[in-house]
PDB file of C-alpha atoms in Angstrom:
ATOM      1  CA  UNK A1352      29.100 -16.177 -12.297  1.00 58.00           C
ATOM      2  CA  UNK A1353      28.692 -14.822  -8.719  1.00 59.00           C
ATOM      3  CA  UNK A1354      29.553 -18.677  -7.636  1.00 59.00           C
ATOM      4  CA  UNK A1355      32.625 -18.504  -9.965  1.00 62.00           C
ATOM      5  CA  UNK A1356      33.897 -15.214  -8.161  1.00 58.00           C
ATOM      6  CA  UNK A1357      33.586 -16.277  -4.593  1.00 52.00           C
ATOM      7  CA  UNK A1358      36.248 -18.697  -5.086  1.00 59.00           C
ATOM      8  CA  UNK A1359      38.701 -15.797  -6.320  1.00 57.00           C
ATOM      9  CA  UNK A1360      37.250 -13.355  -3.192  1.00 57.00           C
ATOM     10  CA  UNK A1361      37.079 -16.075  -0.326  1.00 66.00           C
ATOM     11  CA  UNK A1362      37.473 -13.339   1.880  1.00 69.00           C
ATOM     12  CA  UNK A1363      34.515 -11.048   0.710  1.00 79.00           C
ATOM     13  CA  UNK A1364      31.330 -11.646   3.027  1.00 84.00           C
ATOM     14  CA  UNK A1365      29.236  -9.655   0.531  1.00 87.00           C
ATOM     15  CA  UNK A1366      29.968 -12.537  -2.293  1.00 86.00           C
ATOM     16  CA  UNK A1367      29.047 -15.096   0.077  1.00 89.00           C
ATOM     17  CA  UNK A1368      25.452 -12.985   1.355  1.00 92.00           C
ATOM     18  CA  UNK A1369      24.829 -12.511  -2.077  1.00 91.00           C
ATOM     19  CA  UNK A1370      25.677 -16.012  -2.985  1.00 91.00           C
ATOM     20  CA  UNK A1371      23.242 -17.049   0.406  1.00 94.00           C
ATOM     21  CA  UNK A1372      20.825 -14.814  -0.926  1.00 94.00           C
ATOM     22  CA  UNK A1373      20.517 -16.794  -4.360  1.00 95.00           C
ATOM     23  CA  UNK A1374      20.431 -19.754  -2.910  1.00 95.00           C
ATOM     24  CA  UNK A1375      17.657 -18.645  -0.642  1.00 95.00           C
ATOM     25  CA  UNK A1376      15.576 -17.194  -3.375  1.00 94.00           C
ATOM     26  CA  UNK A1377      16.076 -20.987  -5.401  1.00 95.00           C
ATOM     27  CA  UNK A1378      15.114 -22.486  -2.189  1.00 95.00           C
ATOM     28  CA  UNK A1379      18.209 -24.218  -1.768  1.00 96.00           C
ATOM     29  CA  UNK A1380      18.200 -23.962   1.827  1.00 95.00           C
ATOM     30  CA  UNK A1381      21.680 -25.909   2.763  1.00 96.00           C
ATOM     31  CA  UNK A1382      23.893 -24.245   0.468  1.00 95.00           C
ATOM     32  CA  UNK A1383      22.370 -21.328   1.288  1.00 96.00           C
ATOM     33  CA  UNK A1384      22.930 -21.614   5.208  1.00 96.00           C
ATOM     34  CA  UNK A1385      26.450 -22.767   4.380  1.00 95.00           C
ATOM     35  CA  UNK A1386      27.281 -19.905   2.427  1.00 94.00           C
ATOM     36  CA  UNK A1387      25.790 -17.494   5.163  1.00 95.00           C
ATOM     37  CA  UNK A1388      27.657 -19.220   8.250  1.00 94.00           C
ATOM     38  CA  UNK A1389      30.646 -18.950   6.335  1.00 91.00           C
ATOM     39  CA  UNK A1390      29.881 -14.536   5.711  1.00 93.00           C
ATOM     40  CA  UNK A1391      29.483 -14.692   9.097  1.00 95.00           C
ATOM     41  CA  UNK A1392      32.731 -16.232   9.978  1.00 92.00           C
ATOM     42  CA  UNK A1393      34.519 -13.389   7.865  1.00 91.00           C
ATOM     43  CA  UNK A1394      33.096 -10.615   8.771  1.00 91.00           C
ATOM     44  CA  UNK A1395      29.399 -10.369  11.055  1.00 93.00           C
ATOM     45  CA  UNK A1396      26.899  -7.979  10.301  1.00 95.00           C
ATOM     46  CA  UNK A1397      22.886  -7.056  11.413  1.00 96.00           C
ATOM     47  CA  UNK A1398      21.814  -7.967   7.568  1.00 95.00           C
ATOM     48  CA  UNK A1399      23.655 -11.283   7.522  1.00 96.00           C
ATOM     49  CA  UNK A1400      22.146 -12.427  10.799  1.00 97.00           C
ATOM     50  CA  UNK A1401      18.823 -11.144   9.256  1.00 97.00           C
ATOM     51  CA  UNK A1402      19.172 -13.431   5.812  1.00 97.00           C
ATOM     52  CA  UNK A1403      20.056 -16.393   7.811  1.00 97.00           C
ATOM     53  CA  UNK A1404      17.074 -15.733  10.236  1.00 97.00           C
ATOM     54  CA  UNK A1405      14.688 -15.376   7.217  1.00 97.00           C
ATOM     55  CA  UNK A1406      16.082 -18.488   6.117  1.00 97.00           C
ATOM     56  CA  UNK A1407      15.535 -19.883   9.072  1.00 97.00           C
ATOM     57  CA  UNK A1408      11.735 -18.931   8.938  1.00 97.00           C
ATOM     58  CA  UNK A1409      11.614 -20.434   5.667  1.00 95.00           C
ATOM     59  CA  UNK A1410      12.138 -23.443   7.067  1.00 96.00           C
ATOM     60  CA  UNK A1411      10.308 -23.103  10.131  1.00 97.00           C
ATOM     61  CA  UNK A1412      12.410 -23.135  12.801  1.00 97.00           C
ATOM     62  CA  UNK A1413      11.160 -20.446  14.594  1.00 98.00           C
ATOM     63  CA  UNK A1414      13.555 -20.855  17.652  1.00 98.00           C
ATOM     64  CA  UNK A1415      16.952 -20.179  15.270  1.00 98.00           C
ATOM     65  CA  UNK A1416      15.225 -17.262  13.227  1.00 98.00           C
ATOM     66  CA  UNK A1417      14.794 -15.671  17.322  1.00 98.00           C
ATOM     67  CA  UNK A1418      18.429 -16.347  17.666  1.00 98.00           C
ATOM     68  CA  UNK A1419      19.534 -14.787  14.471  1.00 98.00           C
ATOM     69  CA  UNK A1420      16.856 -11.994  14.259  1.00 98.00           C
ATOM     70  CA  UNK A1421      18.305 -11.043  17.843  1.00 98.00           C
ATOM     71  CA  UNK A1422      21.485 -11.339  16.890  1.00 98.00           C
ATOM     72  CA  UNK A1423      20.950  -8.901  13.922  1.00 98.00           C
ATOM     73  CA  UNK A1424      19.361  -6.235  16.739  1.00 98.00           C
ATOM     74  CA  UNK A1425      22.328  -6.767  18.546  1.00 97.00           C
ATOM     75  CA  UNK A1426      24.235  -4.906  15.605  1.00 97.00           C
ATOM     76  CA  UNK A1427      21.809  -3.174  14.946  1.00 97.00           C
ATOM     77  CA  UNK A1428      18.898  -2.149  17.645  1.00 96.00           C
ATOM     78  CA  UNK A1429      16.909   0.125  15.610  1.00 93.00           C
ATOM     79  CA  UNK A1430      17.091  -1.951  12.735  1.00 96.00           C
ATOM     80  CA  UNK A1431      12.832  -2.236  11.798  1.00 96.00           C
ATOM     81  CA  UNK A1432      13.069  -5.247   9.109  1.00 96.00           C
ATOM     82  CA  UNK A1433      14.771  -6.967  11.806  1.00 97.00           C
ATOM     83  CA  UNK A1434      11.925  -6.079  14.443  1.00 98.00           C
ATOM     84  CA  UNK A1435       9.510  -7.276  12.604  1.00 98.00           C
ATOM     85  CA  UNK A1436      11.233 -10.584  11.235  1.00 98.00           C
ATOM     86  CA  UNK A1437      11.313 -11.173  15.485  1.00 98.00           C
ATOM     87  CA  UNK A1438       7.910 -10.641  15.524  1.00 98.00           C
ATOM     88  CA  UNK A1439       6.901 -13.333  12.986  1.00 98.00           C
ATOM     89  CA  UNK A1440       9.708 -15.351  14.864  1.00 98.00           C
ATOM     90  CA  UNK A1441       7.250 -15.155  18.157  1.00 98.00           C
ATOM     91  CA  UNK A1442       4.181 -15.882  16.242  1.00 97.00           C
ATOM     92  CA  UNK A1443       5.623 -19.203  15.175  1.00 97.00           C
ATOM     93  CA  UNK A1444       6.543 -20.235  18.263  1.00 97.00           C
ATOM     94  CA  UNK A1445       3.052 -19.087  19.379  1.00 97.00           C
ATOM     95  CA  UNK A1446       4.599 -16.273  21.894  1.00 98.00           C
ATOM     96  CA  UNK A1447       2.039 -13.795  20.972  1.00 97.00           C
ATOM     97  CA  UNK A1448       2.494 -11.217  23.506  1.00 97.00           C
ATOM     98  CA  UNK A1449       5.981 -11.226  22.721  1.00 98.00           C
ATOM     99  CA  UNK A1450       5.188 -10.772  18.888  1.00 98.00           C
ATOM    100  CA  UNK A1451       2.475  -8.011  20.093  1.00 97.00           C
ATOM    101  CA  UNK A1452       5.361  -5.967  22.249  1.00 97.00           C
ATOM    102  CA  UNK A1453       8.154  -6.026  19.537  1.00 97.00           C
ATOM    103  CA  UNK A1454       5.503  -4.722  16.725  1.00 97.00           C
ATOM    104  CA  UNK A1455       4.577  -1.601  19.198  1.00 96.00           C
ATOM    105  CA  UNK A1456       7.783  -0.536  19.272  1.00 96.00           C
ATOM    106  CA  UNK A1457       7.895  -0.534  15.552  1.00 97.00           C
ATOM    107  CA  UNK A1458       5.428   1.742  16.042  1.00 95.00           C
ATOM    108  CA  UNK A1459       6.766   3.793  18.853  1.00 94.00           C
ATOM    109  CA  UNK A1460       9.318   4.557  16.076  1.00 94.00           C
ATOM    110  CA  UNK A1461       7.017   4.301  13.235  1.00 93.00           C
ATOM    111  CA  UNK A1462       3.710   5.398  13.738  1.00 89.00           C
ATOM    112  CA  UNK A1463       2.374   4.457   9.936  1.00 89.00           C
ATOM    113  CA  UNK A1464       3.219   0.836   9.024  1.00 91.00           C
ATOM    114  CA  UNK A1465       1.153  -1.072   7.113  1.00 91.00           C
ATOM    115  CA  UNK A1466       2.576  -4.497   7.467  1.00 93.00           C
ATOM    116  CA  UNK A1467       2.652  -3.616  11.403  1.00 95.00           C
ATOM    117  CA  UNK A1468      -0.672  -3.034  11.486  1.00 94.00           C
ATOM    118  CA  UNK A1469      -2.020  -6.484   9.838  1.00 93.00           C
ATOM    119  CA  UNK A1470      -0.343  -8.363  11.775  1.00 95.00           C
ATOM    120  CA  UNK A1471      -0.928  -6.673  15.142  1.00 95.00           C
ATOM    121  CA  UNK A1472      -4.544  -7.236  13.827  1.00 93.00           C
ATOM    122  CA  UNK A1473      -4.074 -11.247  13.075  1.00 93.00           C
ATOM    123  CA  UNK A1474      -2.154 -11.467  16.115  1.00 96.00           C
ATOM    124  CA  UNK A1475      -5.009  -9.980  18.447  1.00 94.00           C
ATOM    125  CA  UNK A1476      -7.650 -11.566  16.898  1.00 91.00           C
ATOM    126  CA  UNK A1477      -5.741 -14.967  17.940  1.00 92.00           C
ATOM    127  CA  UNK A1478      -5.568 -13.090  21.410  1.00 94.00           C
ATOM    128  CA  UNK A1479      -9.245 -12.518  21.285  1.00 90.00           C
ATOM    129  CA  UNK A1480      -8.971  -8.822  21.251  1.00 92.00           C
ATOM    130  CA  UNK A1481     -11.029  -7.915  18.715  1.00 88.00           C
ATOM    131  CA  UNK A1482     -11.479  -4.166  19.678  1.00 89.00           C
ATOM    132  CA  UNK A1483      -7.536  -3.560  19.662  1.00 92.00           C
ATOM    133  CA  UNK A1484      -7.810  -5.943  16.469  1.00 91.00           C
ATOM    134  CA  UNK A1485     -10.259  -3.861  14.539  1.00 90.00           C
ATOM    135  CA  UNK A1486      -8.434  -0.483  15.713  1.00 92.00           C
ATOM    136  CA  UNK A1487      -5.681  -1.740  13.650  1.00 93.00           C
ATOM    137  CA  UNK A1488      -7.854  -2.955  11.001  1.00 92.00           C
ATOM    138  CA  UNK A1489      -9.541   0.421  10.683  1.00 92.00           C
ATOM    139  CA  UNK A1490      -5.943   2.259  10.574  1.00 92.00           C
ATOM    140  CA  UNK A1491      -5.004  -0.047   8.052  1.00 91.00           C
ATOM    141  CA  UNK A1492      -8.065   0.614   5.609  1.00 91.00           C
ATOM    142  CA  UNK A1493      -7.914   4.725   6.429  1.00 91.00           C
ATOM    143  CA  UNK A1494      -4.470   4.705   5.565  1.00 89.00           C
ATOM    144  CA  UNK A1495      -5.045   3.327   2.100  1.00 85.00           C
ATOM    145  CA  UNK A1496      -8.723   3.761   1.218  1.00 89.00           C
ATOM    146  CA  UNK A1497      -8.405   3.137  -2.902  1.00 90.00           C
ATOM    147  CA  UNK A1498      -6.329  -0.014  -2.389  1.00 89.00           C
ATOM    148  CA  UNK A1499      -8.802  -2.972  -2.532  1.00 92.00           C
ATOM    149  CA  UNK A1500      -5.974  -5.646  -1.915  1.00 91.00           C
ATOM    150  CA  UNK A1501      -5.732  -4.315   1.892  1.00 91.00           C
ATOM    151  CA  UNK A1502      -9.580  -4.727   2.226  1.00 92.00           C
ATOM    152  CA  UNK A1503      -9.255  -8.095   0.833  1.00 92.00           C
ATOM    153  CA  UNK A1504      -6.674  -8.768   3.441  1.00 90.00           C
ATOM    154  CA  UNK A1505      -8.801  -7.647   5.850  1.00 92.00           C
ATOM    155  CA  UNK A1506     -11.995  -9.478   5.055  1.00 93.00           C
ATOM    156  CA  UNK A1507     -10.266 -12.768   4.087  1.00 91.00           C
ATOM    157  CA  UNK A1508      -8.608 -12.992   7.449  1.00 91.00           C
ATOM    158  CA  UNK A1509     -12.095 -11.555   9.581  1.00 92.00           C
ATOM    159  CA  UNK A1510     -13.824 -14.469   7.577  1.00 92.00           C
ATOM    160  CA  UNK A1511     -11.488 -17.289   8.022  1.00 89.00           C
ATOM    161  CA  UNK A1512     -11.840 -16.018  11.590  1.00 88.00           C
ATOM    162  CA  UNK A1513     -15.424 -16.627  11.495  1.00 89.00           C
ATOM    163  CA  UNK A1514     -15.788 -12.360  12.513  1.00 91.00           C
ATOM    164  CA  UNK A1515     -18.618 -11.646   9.636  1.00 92.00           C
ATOM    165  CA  UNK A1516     -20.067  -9.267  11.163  1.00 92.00           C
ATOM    166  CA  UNK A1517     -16.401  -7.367  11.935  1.00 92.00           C
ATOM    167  CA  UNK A1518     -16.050  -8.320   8.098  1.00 94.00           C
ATOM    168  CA  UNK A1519     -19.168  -6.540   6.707  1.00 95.00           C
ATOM    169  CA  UNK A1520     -17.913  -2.994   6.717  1.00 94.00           C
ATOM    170  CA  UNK A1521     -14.766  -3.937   4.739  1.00 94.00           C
ATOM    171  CA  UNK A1522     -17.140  -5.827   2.612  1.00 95.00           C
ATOM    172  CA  UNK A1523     -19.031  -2.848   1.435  1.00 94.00           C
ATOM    173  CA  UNK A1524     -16.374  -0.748   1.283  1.00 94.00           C
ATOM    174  CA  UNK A1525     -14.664  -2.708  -1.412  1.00 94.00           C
ATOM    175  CA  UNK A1526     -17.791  -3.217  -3.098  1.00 94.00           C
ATOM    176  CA  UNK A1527     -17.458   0.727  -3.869  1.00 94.00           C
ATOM    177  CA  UNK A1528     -14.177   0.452  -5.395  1.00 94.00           C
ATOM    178  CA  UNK A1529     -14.524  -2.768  -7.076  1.00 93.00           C
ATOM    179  CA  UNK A1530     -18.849  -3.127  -7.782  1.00 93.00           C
ATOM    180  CA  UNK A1531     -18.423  -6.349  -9.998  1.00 91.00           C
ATOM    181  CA  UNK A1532     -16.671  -8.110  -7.019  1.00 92.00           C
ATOM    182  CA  UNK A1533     -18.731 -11.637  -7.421  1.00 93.00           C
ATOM    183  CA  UNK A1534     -17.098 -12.844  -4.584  1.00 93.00           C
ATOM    184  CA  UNK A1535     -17.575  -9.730  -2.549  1.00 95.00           C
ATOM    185  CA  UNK A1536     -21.251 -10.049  -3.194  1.00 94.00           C
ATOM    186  CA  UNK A1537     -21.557 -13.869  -2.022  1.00 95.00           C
ATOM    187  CA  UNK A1538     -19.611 -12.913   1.139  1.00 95.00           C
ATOM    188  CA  UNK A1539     -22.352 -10.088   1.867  1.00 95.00           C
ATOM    189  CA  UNK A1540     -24.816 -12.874   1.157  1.00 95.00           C
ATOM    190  CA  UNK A1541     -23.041 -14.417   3.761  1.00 95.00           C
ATOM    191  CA  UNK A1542     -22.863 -12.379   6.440  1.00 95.00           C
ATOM    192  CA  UNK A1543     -26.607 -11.155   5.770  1.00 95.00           C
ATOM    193  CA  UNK A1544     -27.669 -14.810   6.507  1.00 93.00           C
ATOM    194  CA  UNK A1545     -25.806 -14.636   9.511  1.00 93.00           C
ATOM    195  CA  UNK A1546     -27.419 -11.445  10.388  1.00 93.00           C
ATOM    196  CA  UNK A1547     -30.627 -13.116   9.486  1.00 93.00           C
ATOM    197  CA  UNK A1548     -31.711 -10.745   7.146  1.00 94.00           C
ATOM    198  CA  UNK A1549     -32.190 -13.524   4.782  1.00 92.00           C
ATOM    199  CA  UNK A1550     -34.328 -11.094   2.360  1.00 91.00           C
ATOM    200  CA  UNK A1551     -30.783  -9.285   2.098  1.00 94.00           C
ATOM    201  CA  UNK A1552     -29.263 -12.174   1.532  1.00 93.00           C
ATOM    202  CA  UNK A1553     -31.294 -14.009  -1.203  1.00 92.00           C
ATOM    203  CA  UNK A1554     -30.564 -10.719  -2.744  1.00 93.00           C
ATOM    204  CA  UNK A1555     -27.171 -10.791  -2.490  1.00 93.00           C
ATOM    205  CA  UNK A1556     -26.790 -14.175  -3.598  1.00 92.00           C
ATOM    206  CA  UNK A1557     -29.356 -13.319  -7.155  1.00 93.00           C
ATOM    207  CA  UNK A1558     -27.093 -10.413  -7.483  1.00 93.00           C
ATOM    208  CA  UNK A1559     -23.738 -13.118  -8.097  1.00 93.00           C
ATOM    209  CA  UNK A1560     -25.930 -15.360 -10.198  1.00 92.00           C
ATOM    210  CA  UNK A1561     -26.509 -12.303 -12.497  1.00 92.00           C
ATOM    211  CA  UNK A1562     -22.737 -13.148 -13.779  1.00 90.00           C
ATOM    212  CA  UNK A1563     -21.590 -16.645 -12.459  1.00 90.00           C
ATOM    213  CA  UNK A1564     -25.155 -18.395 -12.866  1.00 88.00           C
ATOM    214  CA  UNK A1565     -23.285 -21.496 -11.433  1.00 89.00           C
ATOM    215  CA  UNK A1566     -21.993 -20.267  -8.509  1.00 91.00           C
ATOM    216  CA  UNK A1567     -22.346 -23.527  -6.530  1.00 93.00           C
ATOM    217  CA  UNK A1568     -21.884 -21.783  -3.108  1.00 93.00           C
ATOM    218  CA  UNK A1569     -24.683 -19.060  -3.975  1.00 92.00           C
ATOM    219  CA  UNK A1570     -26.666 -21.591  -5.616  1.00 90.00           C
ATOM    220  CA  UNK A1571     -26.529 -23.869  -2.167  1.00 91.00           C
ATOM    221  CA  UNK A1572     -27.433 -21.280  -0.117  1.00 91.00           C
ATOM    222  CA  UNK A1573     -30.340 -19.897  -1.994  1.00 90.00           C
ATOM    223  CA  UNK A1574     -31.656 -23.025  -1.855  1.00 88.00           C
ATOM    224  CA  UNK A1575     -31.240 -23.576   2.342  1.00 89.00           C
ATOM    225  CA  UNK A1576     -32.395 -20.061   2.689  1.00 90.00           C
ATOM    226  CA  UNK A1577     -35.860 -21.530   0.719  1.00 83.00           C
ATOM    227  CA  UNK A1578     -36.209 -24.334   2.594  1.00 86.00           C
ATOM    228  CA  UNK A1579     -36.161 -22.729   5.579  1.00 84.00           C
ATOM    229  CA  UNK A1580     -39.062 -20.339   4.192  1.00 78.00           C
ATOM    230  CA  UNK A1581     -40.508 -23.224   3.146  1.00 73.00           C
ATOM    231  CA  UNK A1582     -40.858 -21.876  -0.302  1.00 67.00           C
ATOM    232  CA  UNK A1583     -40.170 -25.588  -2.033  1.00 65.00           C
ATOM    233  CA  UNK A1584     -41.078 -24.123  -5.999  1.00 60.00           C
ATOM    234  CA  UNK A1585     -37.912 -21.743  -5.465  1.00 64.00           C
ATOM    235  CA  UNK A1586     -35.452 -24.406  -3.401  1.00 59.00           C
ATOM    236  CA  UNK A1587     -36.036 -26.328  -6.771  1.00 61.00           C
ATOM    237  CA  UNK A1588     -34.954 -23.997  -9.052  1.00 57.00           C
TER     238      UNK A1588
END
């Protein structure tokens, strides 16, 4: 076993990262940080200081993944992975311009990068920038137009936002690739009610009780959305 031959190779860093690295994946975080503190002490490296930073940011301690993440860039400056590890190293510590400057110069290096461009997205929608947001957004879906997991992405995040309106374009866009989406159809529902175009949305909502006639969150709405229009035979129902 890999634990078995680090005690015949105490001098080999790569046994001990890979040993770190198991220990990481099991989510045995102390063994894990021992066994990459002691790589380091034999021999340093960018992807070492990168490991222990992710481990770091598996534990939340934002401030030590910083250290190590910058500590891996110090090896290694143009080292991307590492970049954007930093990045998600600022966000926890809630230094969003900081996270927002070290993923454009991912970009200054890299001008397509998918993971980039979410979270520059999330980041400047916490900002409040929703134009620079949605420029991001829109890259994101061009790039990829037949993948509905990045719409999903997309939409999940405008929504828990509260952005429905931002969200509606996605919406309909994955409806195209994927026009059985129940949830995709509620969501419309949604955003139609906030539009109030609440013809749209009683619609939309009939349209997800075609195949989930207990959708309780379709089911609730119809039945505001009838109250409202005062038409009491169909809030019943």
């Amino acid at each position: 076993s890999l634990k078995s031959a680090v005690k015949h190779f105490e001098t080999s860093e790569a046994l001990w990262k890979q040993l770190g690295d198991a220990y990481r994946r099991n989510q045995q975080f102390d063994a894990a940080k021992t066994a990459y503190e002691h790589a380091l002490t034999i021999k340093p490296s960018a992807s070492l200081h990168n490991n222990l930073g992710l481990l770091y940011l598996n534990l939340y301690d934002y401030a030590q993944a910083e250290h190590c993440f910058k500590s891996a860039l110090a090896l290694e400056p143009d080292n991307l992975s590492s970049m954007f590890n930093l990045a998600l190293a600022f966000k926890g510590q809630k230094q969003l311009l900081d996270a927002v400057a070290t993923l454009m110069a991912i970009l200054a290096v890299e001008k397509k990068n998918s993971r980039v461009f979410f979270m520059l997205g999330k980041i400047l929608l916490e900002l409040n920038r929703t134009k620079e947001a949605e420029t991001y957004f829109h890259q994101l879906a061009s790039d990829d137009p037949q993948n509905p997991p990045v719409f999903e992405s997309i939409i999940n995040l405008l929504l828990d936002k509260g952005r429905y309106l931002e969200a509606k374009p996605y919406c309909e866009a994955l409806l195209k690739l994927c026009p059985d989406n129940t949830e995709i159809k509620y969501n419309l529902g949604v955003i139609a009610e906030k539009e109030r175009k609440l013809d749209i949305a009683i619609e939309a909502y009939h349209e997800v009780l075609i195949t989930h006639s207990k959708h309780f969150n379709a089911l609730n709405n119809l039945a505001v959305i009838y109250l409202e229009k005062q038409d009491l035979v169909n809030a019943r129902i």
